[in-house]
Amino acid sequence: MTAVPLPRRRSQSVNPANSNTASDVTPVFALKELVARLQREQHKIQDLLSSLGFALRSFNNLNQFLELIPLIASRVTDADGGALVLYKPNGQVRWQRLHCQDGRHCQDIRQALEAATSQLAASSSTAPSITPNTATLDYQVSRFLGPDVQLFGTAILIKNTERGRLYVFSRDPEYKWTETRQKLVRLVADQTAVAIENDELTVELRQKERLDRELEIGAEIQLRLLPRQCPKIQGVELAAKCQTANRVGGDYYDFIPTSHNKGGQKNPRNPAGPWSVVIGDVMGKGVPAGLIMTMTRGMLRAEVLNGHSPARILQHLNQVMYNDLENSHRFVTLFYSEYDPVTRVLSYSNAAHNPPLLWQAATGTIKRLDTLGMLIGLDANSLYQEAQVQLYPGDTIIYYTDGFTDAANKNGDRFDEENLVKAFDWACRHCSGPQAILEYLFDRVQQFIGPNNRNSDDMTLVVMQVKTPETNANAE
């Protein structure tokens, strides 16, 4: 059969003048399509990363946020899937989250990741470490996924400590892990690290707020246990102040109406009856010292009701508290005194506390009030001595804790007892009344350590001054 030639169409005619234009149509169109596709990819990546940033700023549940990480990491890199592996605080590995687009292979990938992490966990259990071996984990994941999977992994770093790994994988043999794709995966990993750290900081903040609230309650209870105001005792004036270094302190002072007098009669808060003036200090600061201080107060008040002498009261208190204090590895210094307004005699006994200072108005001299005695809680069989001193109008006593003498300035120099004696002597000569003396002594210590500094130890001061005839007349 002979072929019949077809007539030439006009559209097939070629104009030599237009030949170059027709040949250039295809490359230009392809370039435009490539630019448009790259722009779409760029917008997609920007949208995904913006969504991840928004989720990071607004998430309330860390687990929900972690669900997004493998998905976002695989989407921004056009990969098939991603996996997030985090480390437990003890260094063991736990598989966390997985995303894969192909449902047929998803189960295989899940089993491969679980097998890799399980095998590493088994090997690390025999030799546990804070951080698993990253190279070993990468090798196990790659081995179980197989050679056909293009895998890339990067660290999740929190404060320069590796807390996990983010893996992204593709089954496409033509897939390449370019530098841009690797940077995108690292960016997602960094966002993951920020989310984990923020969550941990939130937990720590809540714990701190809870602890602060407990400390506030403890400080409030301790403040209520200390005398709200000084009692009115016939013939004397009192002033007292406790300044704790922390919210809860270990210093203690108290005024206790005794249940006896020399004639054995009861004293239902009679200003003319004997009163106990007590000051103590628990070794240490903070909540433990505050708890022991509270225990000491309750036991001492119960012991005072028995009507024993000051030395016998300290002896009984030491025997009762010995076992509790021995187990806590803390001890208590305590100075216990009883003042009789009728005779103006102060009876006292000291359990290794800073001896109170007595300024004698008649001679202008200062005397230390001290007796031999061990710390409360140091030896169950400790014995305590007792002494008495006769007071006269104008005599002034300060009970203080070692926060005054141990107060240090920026050079490390201590205020010490010598400076306290000098300041106390000056105050007794120039200040009017116990409150003015108390304020002056606190001001002197504050000036010594620095106006803007705070003492590192609790400071407690009780000032007791025997009224002069002029003071009694003004009071009447």
Short mmCIF file of C-alpha atoms in Angstrom, two decimals:
data_model
loop_
_atom_site.label_atom_id
_atom_site.label_comp_id
_atom_site.label_asym_id
_atom_site.label_seq_id
_atom_site.Cartn_x
_atom_site.Cartn_y
_atom_site.Cartn_z
CA MET A 1 0.00 0.00 0.00
CA THR A 2 1.27 3.38 -0.97
CA ALA A 3 1.24 6.03 1.71
CA VAL A 4 -0.77 9.05 0.91
CA PRO A 5 0.94 12.29 1.82
CA LEU A 6 -1.10 14.49 4.23
CA PRO A 7 -1.65 18.10 3.33
CA ARG A 8 0.55 20.52 5.38
CA ARG A 9 -1.32 22.53 8.05
CA ARG A 10 -0.70 26.20 8.27
CA SER A 11 0.00 25.93 11.91
CA GLN A 12 2.99 23.75 11.12
CA SER A 13 4.62 26.41 9.03
CA VAL A 14 7.79 27.84 10.59
CA ASN A 15 8.75 31.45 10.49
CA PRO A 16 12.51 31.75 10.75
CA ALA A 17 12.15 35.08 12.48
CA ASN A 18 10.16 33.51 15.41
CA SER A 19 12.12 30.26 15.83
CA ASN A 20 14.15 31.45 18.88
CA THR A 21 11.05 32.71 20.76
CA ALA A 22 9.23 29.39 20.43
CA SER A 23 12.21 27.42 21.67
CA ASP A 24 12.58 29.64 24.76
CA VAL A 25 8.99 29.18 25.98
CA THR A 26 9.61 25.84 27.75
CA PRO A 27 12.73 26.80 29.87
CA VAL A 28 11.20 30.10 31.04
CA PHE A 29 7.98 28.43 32.04
CA ALA A 30 9.88 25.70 33.88
CA LEU A 31 11.96 28.28 35.73
CA LYS A 32 8.86 30.17 36.79
CA GLU A 33 7.28 26.97 37.99
CA LEU A 34 10.43 26.13 39.98
CA VAL A 35 10.51 29.57 41.62
CA ALA A 36 6.81 29.32 42.45
CA ARG A 37 7.27 25.86 43.92
CA LEU A 38 10.22 27.01 46.04
CA GLN A 39 8.17 29.94 47.29
CA ARG A 40 5.33 27.62 48.22
CA GLU A 41 7.75 25.35 50.03
CA GLN A 42 9.24 28.32 51.84
CA HIS A 43 5.82 29.59 52.89
CA LYS A 44 4.89 26.12 54.05
CA ILE A 45 8.02 25.86 56.17
CA GLN A 46 7.44 29.33 57.62
CA ASP A 47 3.84 28.48 58.46
CA LEU A 48 4.84 25.22 60.13
CA LEU A 49 7.58 26.85 62.19
CA SER A 50 5.24 29.72 63.12
CA SER A 51 2.67 27.19 64.28
CA LEU A 52 5.32 25.45 66.34
CA GLY A 53 6.37 28.76 67.88
CA PHE A 54 2.77 29.61 68.73
CA ALA A 55 2.32 26.18 70.33
CA LEU A 56 5.50 26.73 72.34
CA ARG A 57 4.24 30.06 73.68
CA SER A 58 0.77 28.85 74.55
CA PHE A 59 0.94 25.15 75.47
CA ASN A 60 -0.25 24.04 78.91
CA ASN A 61 0.54 20.37 78.49
CA LEU A 62 4.04 19.25 77.57
CA ASN A 63 2.89 15.87 76.24
CA GLN A 64 0.51 17.53 73.81
CA PHE A 65 3.32 19.75 72.55
CA LEU A 66 5.66 16.77 72.12
CA GLU A 67 3.04 15.12 69.92
CA LEU A 68 3.71 17.83 67.32
CA ILE A 69 7.50 17.49 67.17
CA PRO A 70 7.93 14.42 64.88
CA LEU A 71 5.11 15.68 62.65
CA ILE A 72 6.58 19.19 62.26
CA ALA A 73 10.12 17.87 61.78
CA SER A 74 9.04 15.55 58.96
CA ARG A 75 6.81 18.14 57.28
CA VAL A 76 9.43 20.91 57.13
CA THR A 77 11.93 18.50 55.56
CA ASP A 78 9.51 16.63 53.24
CA ALA A 79 10.48 13.39 54.96
CA ASP A 80 8.35 10.31 55.57
CA GLY A 81 8.34 10.52 59.36
CA GLY A 82 10.05 11.42 62.59
CA ALA A 83 10.63 10.03 66.06
CA LEU A 84 11.35 11.69 69.39
CA VAL A 85 13.42 9.81 71.96
CA LEU A 86 13.84 11.34 75.42
CA TYR A 87 15.97 10.33 78.37
CA LYS A 88 14.67 9.75 81.87
CA PRO A 89 16.30 11.61 84.80
CA ASN A 90 18.23 8.44 85.69
CA GLY A 91 19.73 8.33 82.18
CA GLN A 92 17.62 5.48 80.81
CA VAL A 93 16.07 5.78 77.36
CA ARG A 94 12.35 5.91 76.77
CA TRP A 95 10.72 6.05 73.35
CA GLN A 96 8.41 9.03 73.34
CA ARG A 97 6.68 10.00 70.09
CA LEU A 98 6.49 8.72 66.48
CA HIS A 99 4.99 10.07 63.25
CA CYS A 100 5.07 8.40 59.83
CA GLN A 101 3.04 9.11 56.69
CA ASP A 102 2.93 5.59 55.27
CA GLY A 103 0.61 3.50 57.39
CA ARG A 104 1.94 0.23 55.95
CA HIS A 105 5.46 0.91 57.17
CA CYS A 106 4.49 2.74 60.36
CA GLN A 107 4.18 -0.43 62.41
CA ASP A 108 7.55 -1.68 61.19
CA ILE A 109 9.21 1.61 62.09
CA ARG A 110 7.53 1.62 65.51
CA GLN A 111 8.82 -1.88 66.25
CA ALA A 112 12.28 -0.96 65.02
CA LEU A 113 12.49 2.09 67.30
CA GLU A 114 11.13 0.19 70.28
CA ALA A 115 13.66 -2.59 69.69
CA ALA A 116 16.55 -0.12 69.42
CA THR A 117 15.64 1.76 72.61
CA SER A 118 14.89 -1.44 74.50
CA GLN A 119 18.24 -2.96 73.58
CA LEU A 120 20.07 0.19 74.62
CA ALA A 121 18.12 0.33 77.90
CA ALA A 122 19.05 -3.27 78.61
CA SER A 123 22.74 -2.57 78.02
CA SER A 124 22.72 0.63 80.09
CA SER A 125 21.05 -1.09 83.05
CA THR A 126 24.25 -3.02 83.70
CA ALA A 127 26.32 0.16 83.56
CA PRO A 128 23.95 3.08 84.18
CA SER A 129 25.05 6.58 83.33
CA ILE A 130 23.53 10.03 83.46
CA THR A 131 23.43 10.30 79.64
CA PRO A 132 23.09 7.32 77.28
CA ASN A 133 25.71 6.76 74.65
CA THR A 134 24.46 8.79 71.68
CA ALA A 135 26.59 6.94 69.13
CA THR A 136 25.25 3.61 70.35
CA LEU A 137 21.67 4.85 70.19
CA ASP A 138 22.13 6.21 66.66
CA TYR A 139 23.68 2.94 65.58
CA GLN A 140 20.88 0.84 67.06
CA VAL A 141 18.14 3.00 65.49
CA SER A 142 19.86 2.94 62.08
CA ARG A 143 20.43 -0.82 62.28
CA PHE A 144 16.84 -1.65 63.14
CA LEU A 145 15.42 0.73 60.51
CA GLY A 146 17.55 -0.86 57.82
CA PRO A 147 19.87 0.43 55.05
CA ASP A 148 17.02 1.60 52.81
CA VAL A 149 16.00 4.38 55.20
CA GLN A 150 17.67 7.78 54.93
CA LEU A 151 18.08 8.76 58.62
CA PHE A 152 19.17 11.95 60.35
CA GLY A 153 19.31 12.52 64.11
CA THR A 154 20.16 15.52 66.27
CA ALA A 155 20.50 16.16 69.98
CA ILE A 156 18.00 17.87 72.27
CA LEU A 157 20.24 19.95 74.54
CA ILE A 158 19.15 21.56 77.80
CA LYS A 159 21.84 23.54 79.63
CA ASN A 160 24.54 21.79 77.61
CA THR A 161 23.19 18.38 78.67
CA GLU A 162 21.76 16.01 76.07
CA ARG A 163 18.23 15.06 77.12
CA GLY A 164 17.09 13.25 74.00
CA ARG A 165 17.32 12.72 70.25
CA LEU A 166 15.12 13.81 67.37
CA TYR A 167 15.18 11.48 64.35
CA VAL A 168 13.73 12.17 60.89
CA PHE A 169 13.73 9.50 58.16
CA SER A 170 12.74 8.92 54.54
CA ARG A 171 12.36 5.76 52.45
CA ASP A 172 12.88 7.63 49.18
CA PRO A 173 16.23 6.44 47.70
CA GLU A 174 16.63 9.85 46.01
CA TYR A 175 16.16 11.72 49.30
CA LYS A 176 19.19 13.76 50.40
CA TRP A 177 19.90 15.26 53.79
CA THR A 178 20.96 18.70 52.63
CA GLU A 179 22.43 21.29 54.97
CA THR A 180 19.14 23.22 54.91
CA ARG A 181 17.12 20.18 55.96
CA GLN A 182 19.55 19.41 58.75
CA LYS A 183 19.29 23.00 60.04
CA LEU A 184 15.50 22.75 60.04
CA VAL A 185 15.59 19.55 62.11
CA ARG A 186 18.01 21.18 64.57
CA LEU A 187 15.69 24.16 64.83
CA VAL A 188 12.76 21.92 65.75
CA ALA A 189 14.99 20.11 68.26
CA ASP A 190 15.93 23.43 69.86
CA GLN A 191 12.26 24.35 70.20
CA THR A 192 11.67 20.99 71.83
CA ALA A 193 14.46 21.65 74.34
CA VAL A 194 12.96 25.04 75.20
CA ALA A 195 9.56 23.46 75.80
CA ILE A 196 10.99 20.77 78.10
CA GLU A 197 13.06 23.29 80.05
CA ASN A 198 10.10 25.66 80.41
CA ASP A 199 7.98 22.82 81.72
CA GLU A 200 10.63 21.84 84.27
CA LEU A 201 11.02 25.47 85.36
CA THR A 202 7.25 25.72 85.78
CA VAL A 203 7.25 22.63 87.98
CA GLU A 204 10.14 24.04 90.04
CA LEU A 205 8.34 27.38 90.34
CA ARG A 206 5.20 25.71 91.61
CA GLN A 207 7.19 23.72 94.13
CA LYS A 208 8.94 26.89 95.25
CA GLU A 209 5.63 28.73 95.57
CA ARG A 210 4.26 25.85 97.63
CA LEU A 211 7.37 25.88 99.83
CA ASP A 212 7.16 29.66 100.19
CA ARG A 213 3.58 29.34 101.31
CA GLU A 214 4.53 26.68 103.85
CA LEU A 215 7.32 28.92 105.13
CA GLU A 216 4.88 31.80 105.43
CA ILE A 217 2.57 29.61 107.48
CA GLY A 218 5.50 28.44 109.62
CA ALA A 219 6.69 32.01 110.18
CA GLU A 220 3.17 33.09 111.07
CA ILE A 221 2.80 30.27 113.61
CA GLN A 222 6.21 31.01 115.09
CA LEU A 223 5.40 34.70 115.36
CA ARG A 224 2.23 33.88 117.25
CA LEU A 225 4.16 31.67 119.66
CA LEU A 226 6.48 34.51 120.59
CA PRO A 227 5.02 37.03 123.06
CA ARG A 228 2.93 39.59 121.19
CA GLN A 229 3.78 42.18 123.79
CA CYS A 230 5.78 42.38 126.97
CA PRO A 231 3.82 41.70 130.16
CA LYS A 232 3.35 44.24 132.91
CA ILE A 233 5.51 43.14 135.81
CA GLN A 234 5.52 45.18 139.00
CA GLY A 235 8.61 47.31 139.35
CA VAL A 236 10.20 46.65 135.95
CA GLU A 237 9.92 47.73 132.34
CA LEU A 238 10.47 45.36 129.42
CA ALA A 239 11.23 45.55 125.71
CA ALA A 240 11.87 42.66 123.32
CA LYS A 241 12.48 42.03 119.64
CA CYS A 242 13.30 38.99 117.49
CA GLN A 243 14.71 39.57 114.01
CA THR A 244 15.06 36.33 112.05
CA ALA A 245 17.62 35.83 109.28
CA ASN A 246 15.12 33.67 107.38
CA ARG A 247 11.35 33.51 107.49
CA VAL A 248 11.54 30.88 110.21
CA GLY A 249 14.19 31.21 112.89
CA GLY A 250 15.63 29.29 115.81
CA ASP A 251 15.73 32.09 118.39
CA TYR A 252 13.33 31.99 121.30
CA TYR A 253 12.33 34.28 124.15
CA ASP A 254 9.41 34.12 126.51
CA PHE A 255 7.79 35.61 129.61
CA ILE A 256 6.08 32.98 131.74
CA PRO A 257 3.98 33.70 134.83
CA THR A 258 5.11 31.11 137.39
CA SER A 259 2.61 29.13 139.48
CA HIS A 260 4.42 29.65 142.76
CA ASN A 261 6.14 32.19 144.96
CA LYS A 262 8.19 31.96 148.07
CA GLY A 263 5.12 31.19 150.15
CA GLY A 264 3.85 28.54 147.77
CA GLN A 265 0.79 30.61 146.74
CA LYS A 266 -0.58 30.53 143.21
CA ASN A 267 0.14 33.35 140.76
CA PRO A 268 -2.68 33.69 138.19
CA ARG A 269 -0.79 36.29 136.09
CA ASN A 270 -0.36 38.52 139.12
CA PRO A 271 2.05 41.34 138.24
CA ALA A 272 3.39 41.19 141.79
CA GLY A 273 4.11 37.46 141.51
CA PRO A 274 7.29 35.85 140.14
CA TRP A 275 7.81 35.82 136.37
CA SER A 276 10.17 33.76 134.28
CA VAL A 277 12.24 35.53 131.64
CA VAL A 278 13.74 33.10 129.12
CA ILE A 279 15.92 33.33 126.05
CA GLY A 280 17.23 30.51 123.89
CA ASP A 281 18.82 29.66 120.58
CA VAL A 282 18.58 26.47 118.51
CA MET A 283 21.76 25.60 116.63
CA GLY A 284 21.04 26.21 112.94
CA LYS A 285 18.47 28.25 111.09
CA GLY A 286 15.35 27.77 109.05
CA VAL A 287 12.48 25.34 109.41
CA PRO A 288 14.30 22.60 111.43
CA ALA A 289 15.47 25.14 114.01
CA GLY A 290 12.00 26.67 114.13
CA LEU A 291 10.40 23.29 114.82
CA ILE A 292 12.82 22.58 117.67
CA MET A 293 12.23 26.06 119.05
CA THR A 294 8.49 25.39 119.10
CA MET A 295 9.05 22.07 120.88
CA THR A 296 11.34 23.74 123.43
CA ARG A 297 8.76 26.40 124.20
CA GLY A 298 5.99 23.89 124.87
CA MET A 299 8.11 21.62 127.07
CA LEU A 300 9.60 24.51 129.04
CA ARG A 301 6.22 26.05 129.77
CA ALA A 302 4.96 22.68 131.00
CA GLU A 303 8.04 22.25 133.20
CA VAL A 304 7.70 25.72 134.74
CA LEU A 305 4.26 24.76 136.07
CA ASN A 306 5.91 22.21 138.39
CA GLY A 307 7.40 25.03 140.50
CA HIS A 308 10.98 23.78 140.58
CA SER A 309 14.09 25.91 140.85
CA PRO A 310 15.73 27.27 137.65
CA ALA A 311 18.53 24.67 137.78
CA ARG A 312 16.10 21.80 138.28
CA ILE A 313 13.90 23.08 135.44
CA LEU A 314 16.83 23.02 133.01
CA GLN A 315 17.84 19.58 134.21
CA HIS A 316 14.35 18.16 133.63
CA LEU A 317 14.06 19.91 130.26
CA ASN A 318 17.37 18.43 129.14
CA GLN A 319 16.31 14.92 130.15
CA VAL A 320 12.98 15.18 128.31
CA MET A 321 14.43 16.65 125.10
CA TYR A 322 17.64 14.63 124.96
CA ASN A 323 16.46 11.80 122.69
CA ASP A 324 14.72 14.11 120.19
CA LEU A 325 17.65 16.51 119.96
CA GLU A 326 20.21 13.69 119.69
CA ASN A 327 18.38 12.26 116.67
CA SER A 328 18.17 15.70 115.03
CA HIS A 329 21.88 16.43 115.63
CA ARG A 330 20.92 19.84 116.96
CA PHE A 331 21.24 21.40 120.40
CA VAL A 332 19.69 24.28 122.31
CA THR A 333 21.31 26.98 124.40
CA LEU A 334 18.95 28.39 127.02
CA PHE A 335 19.12 30.96 129.79
CA TYR A 336 16.31 30.65 132.32
CA SER A 337 15.63 33.24 135.03
CA GLU A 338 12.90 34.02 137.55
CA TYR A 339 12.32 37.51 138.88
CA ASP A 340 10.56 38.20 142.18
CA PRO A 341 9.09 41.73 142.10
CA VAL A 342 8.73 41.80 145.88
CA THR A 343 12.35 41.08 146.74
CA ARG A 344 13.86 42.23 143.40
CA VAL A 345 15.90 39.04 143.33
CA LEU A 346 16.67 37.41 140.00
CA SER A 347 17.37 33.66 140.20
CA TYR A 348 18.88 32.10 137.10
CA SER A 349 20.54 29.10 135.50
CA ASN A 350 22.36 28.89 132.19
CA ALA A 351 22.57 26.06 129.65
CA ALA A 352 25.60 27.36 127.70
CA HIS A 353 23.77 30.44 126.39
CA ASN A 354 25.35 33.86 125.95
CA PRO A 355 25.36 35.27 129.50
CA PRO A 356 23.03 38.27 129.89
CA LEU A 357 24.66 41.57 130.80
CA LEU A 358 23.64 43.48 133.93
CA TRP A 359 24.32 47.22 134.08
CA GLN A 360 24.37 48.29 137.73
CA ALA A 361 23.14 51.84 138.04
CA ALA A 362 24.82 52.52 141.39
CA THR A 363 28.34 51.86 140.10
CA GLY A 364 27.92 52.19 136.33
CA THR A 365 29.54 48.79 135.83
CA ILE A 366 28.50 45.78 133.79
CA LYS A 367 28.33 42.22 135.15
CA ARG A 368 27.88 38.96 133.26
CA LEU A 369 25.20 36.64 134.61
CA ASP A 370 26.45 33.10 134.10
CA THR A 371 26.48 29.64 135.63
CA LEU A 372 27.99 26.34 134.58
CA GLY A 373 25.79 24.14 132.42
CA MET A 374 25.89 22.11 129.20
CA LEU A 375 23.82 22.56 126.03
CA ILE A 376 20.30 21.16 126.16
CA GLY A 377 20.42 17.78 124.37
CA LEU A 378 24.16 17.20 124.61
CA ASP A 379 24.26 14.89 127.66
CA ALA A 380 21.21 13.34 129.29
CA ASN A 381 22.89 13.44 132.72
CA SER A 382 23.98 17.09 132.65
CA LEU A 383 23.71 19.02 135.90
CA TYR A 384 23.07 22.75 136.06
CA GLN A 385 24.10 25.31 138.63
CA GLU A 386 22.03 28.20 139.91
CA ALA A 387 22.77 31.72 141.12
CA GLN A 388 20.96 34.83 142.32
CA VAL A 389 21.53 38.54 142.01
CA GLN A 390 19.93 41.41 143.89
CA LEU A 391 18.62 44.15 141.63
CA TYR A 392 18.17 47.80 142.47
CA PRO A 393 16.31 50.72 140.85
CA GLY A 394 17.89 51.71 137.56
CA ASP A 395 19.59 48.35 137.02
CA THR A 396 19.23 47.10 133.44
CA ILE A 397 19.67 43.59 132.01
CA ILE A 398 19.93 42.58 128.36
CA TYR A 399 19.25 38.99 127.29
CA TYR A 400 20.62 38.40 123.80
CA THR A 401 21.43 35.66 121.28
CA ASP A 402 24.72 35.16 119.47
CA GLY A 403 23.34 36.84 116.36
CA PHE A 404 24.49 40.12 117.96
CA THR A 405 28.05 39.12 118.77
CA ASP A 406 28.54 37.04 115.60
CA ALA A 407 27.24 39.77 113.25
CA ALA A 408 29.97 40.42 110.67
CA ASN A 409 30.72 43.30 108.33
CA LYS A 410 31.94 43.07 104.75
CA ASN A 411 35.54 42.64 105.97
CA GLY A 412 34.61 39.62 108.05
CA ASP A 413 35.05 41.41 111.39
CA ARG A 414 32.61 40.35 114.11
CA PHE A 415 30.69 42.76 116.32
CA ASP A 416 31.74 40.57 119.32
CA GLU A 417 30.86 40.93 122.99
CA GLU A 418 33.28 43.79 123.65
CA ASN A 419 31.48 46.09 121.22
CA LEU A 420 28.13 45.00 122.63
CA VAL A 421 29.27 45.84 126.16
CA LYS A 422 30.42 49.31 125.07
CA ALA A 423 27.19 49.98 123.19
CA PHE A 424 25.10 48.70 126.11
CA ASP A 425 26.98 50.89 128.60
CA TRP A 426 26.45 53.97 126.41
CA ALA A 427 22.77 53.19 125.96
CA CYS A 428 22.16 52.78 129.70
CA ARG A 429 23.70 56.19 130.34
CA HIS A 430 21.98 58.10 127.53
CA CYS A 431 18.80 56.28 126.49
CA SER A 432 15.50 56.65 128.27
CA GLY A 433 13.81 53.33 128.90
CA PRO A 434 14.21 49.74 127.65
CA GLN A 435 12.64 50.38 124.25
CA ALA A 436 15.13 53.13 123.45
CA ILE A 437 18.02 50.88 124.57
CA LEU A 438 16.73 48.03 122.39
CA GLU A 439 16.44 50.24 119.31
CA TYR A 440 19.89 51.72 119.87
CA LEU A 441 21.57 48.31 120.11
CA PHE A 442 19.86 47.04 116.96
CA ASP A 443 20.90 50.22 115.14
CA ARG A 444 24.51 49.84 116.25
CA VAL A 445 24.70 46.29 114.90
CA GLN A 446 23.08 47.34 111.62
CA GLN A 447 25.57 50.19 111.20
CA PHE A 448 28.41 47.77 111.88
CA ILE A 449 27.39 45.19 109.23
CA GLY A 450 26.35 47.89 106.75
CA PRO A 451 23.11 49.79 106.15
CA ASN A 452 22.05 47.67 103.17
CA ASN A 453 23.24 44.31 104.52
CA ARG A 454 21.27 41.73 106.45
CA ASN A 455 22.69 39.66 109.26
CA SER A 456 23.11 35.97 108.43
CA ASP A 457 21.89 34.85 111.86
CA ASP A 458 18.80 35.46 113.95
CA MET A 459 19.05 38.32 116.45
CA THR A 460 16.94 38.45 119.60
CA LEU A 461 17.14 40.99 122.41
CA VAL A 462 15.21 41.36 125.66
CA VAL A 463 15.77 44.42 127.84
CA MET A 464 14.59 44.46 131.46
CA GLN A 465 15.03 47.59 133.57
CA VAL A 466 14.15 48.03 137.23
CA LYS A 467 12.07 51.14 137.64
CA THR A 468 13.38 54.04 139.64
CA PRO A 469 11.13 55.83 142.18
CA GLU A 470 10.63 58.65 139.67
CA THR A 471 9.51 56.18 137.00
CA ASN A 472 7.06 54.54 139.39
CA ALA A 473 5.62 57.92 140.32
CA ASN A 474 5.12 58.85 136.65
CA ALA A 475 3.48 55.50 135.99
CA GLU A 476 1.02 56.09 138.82
#
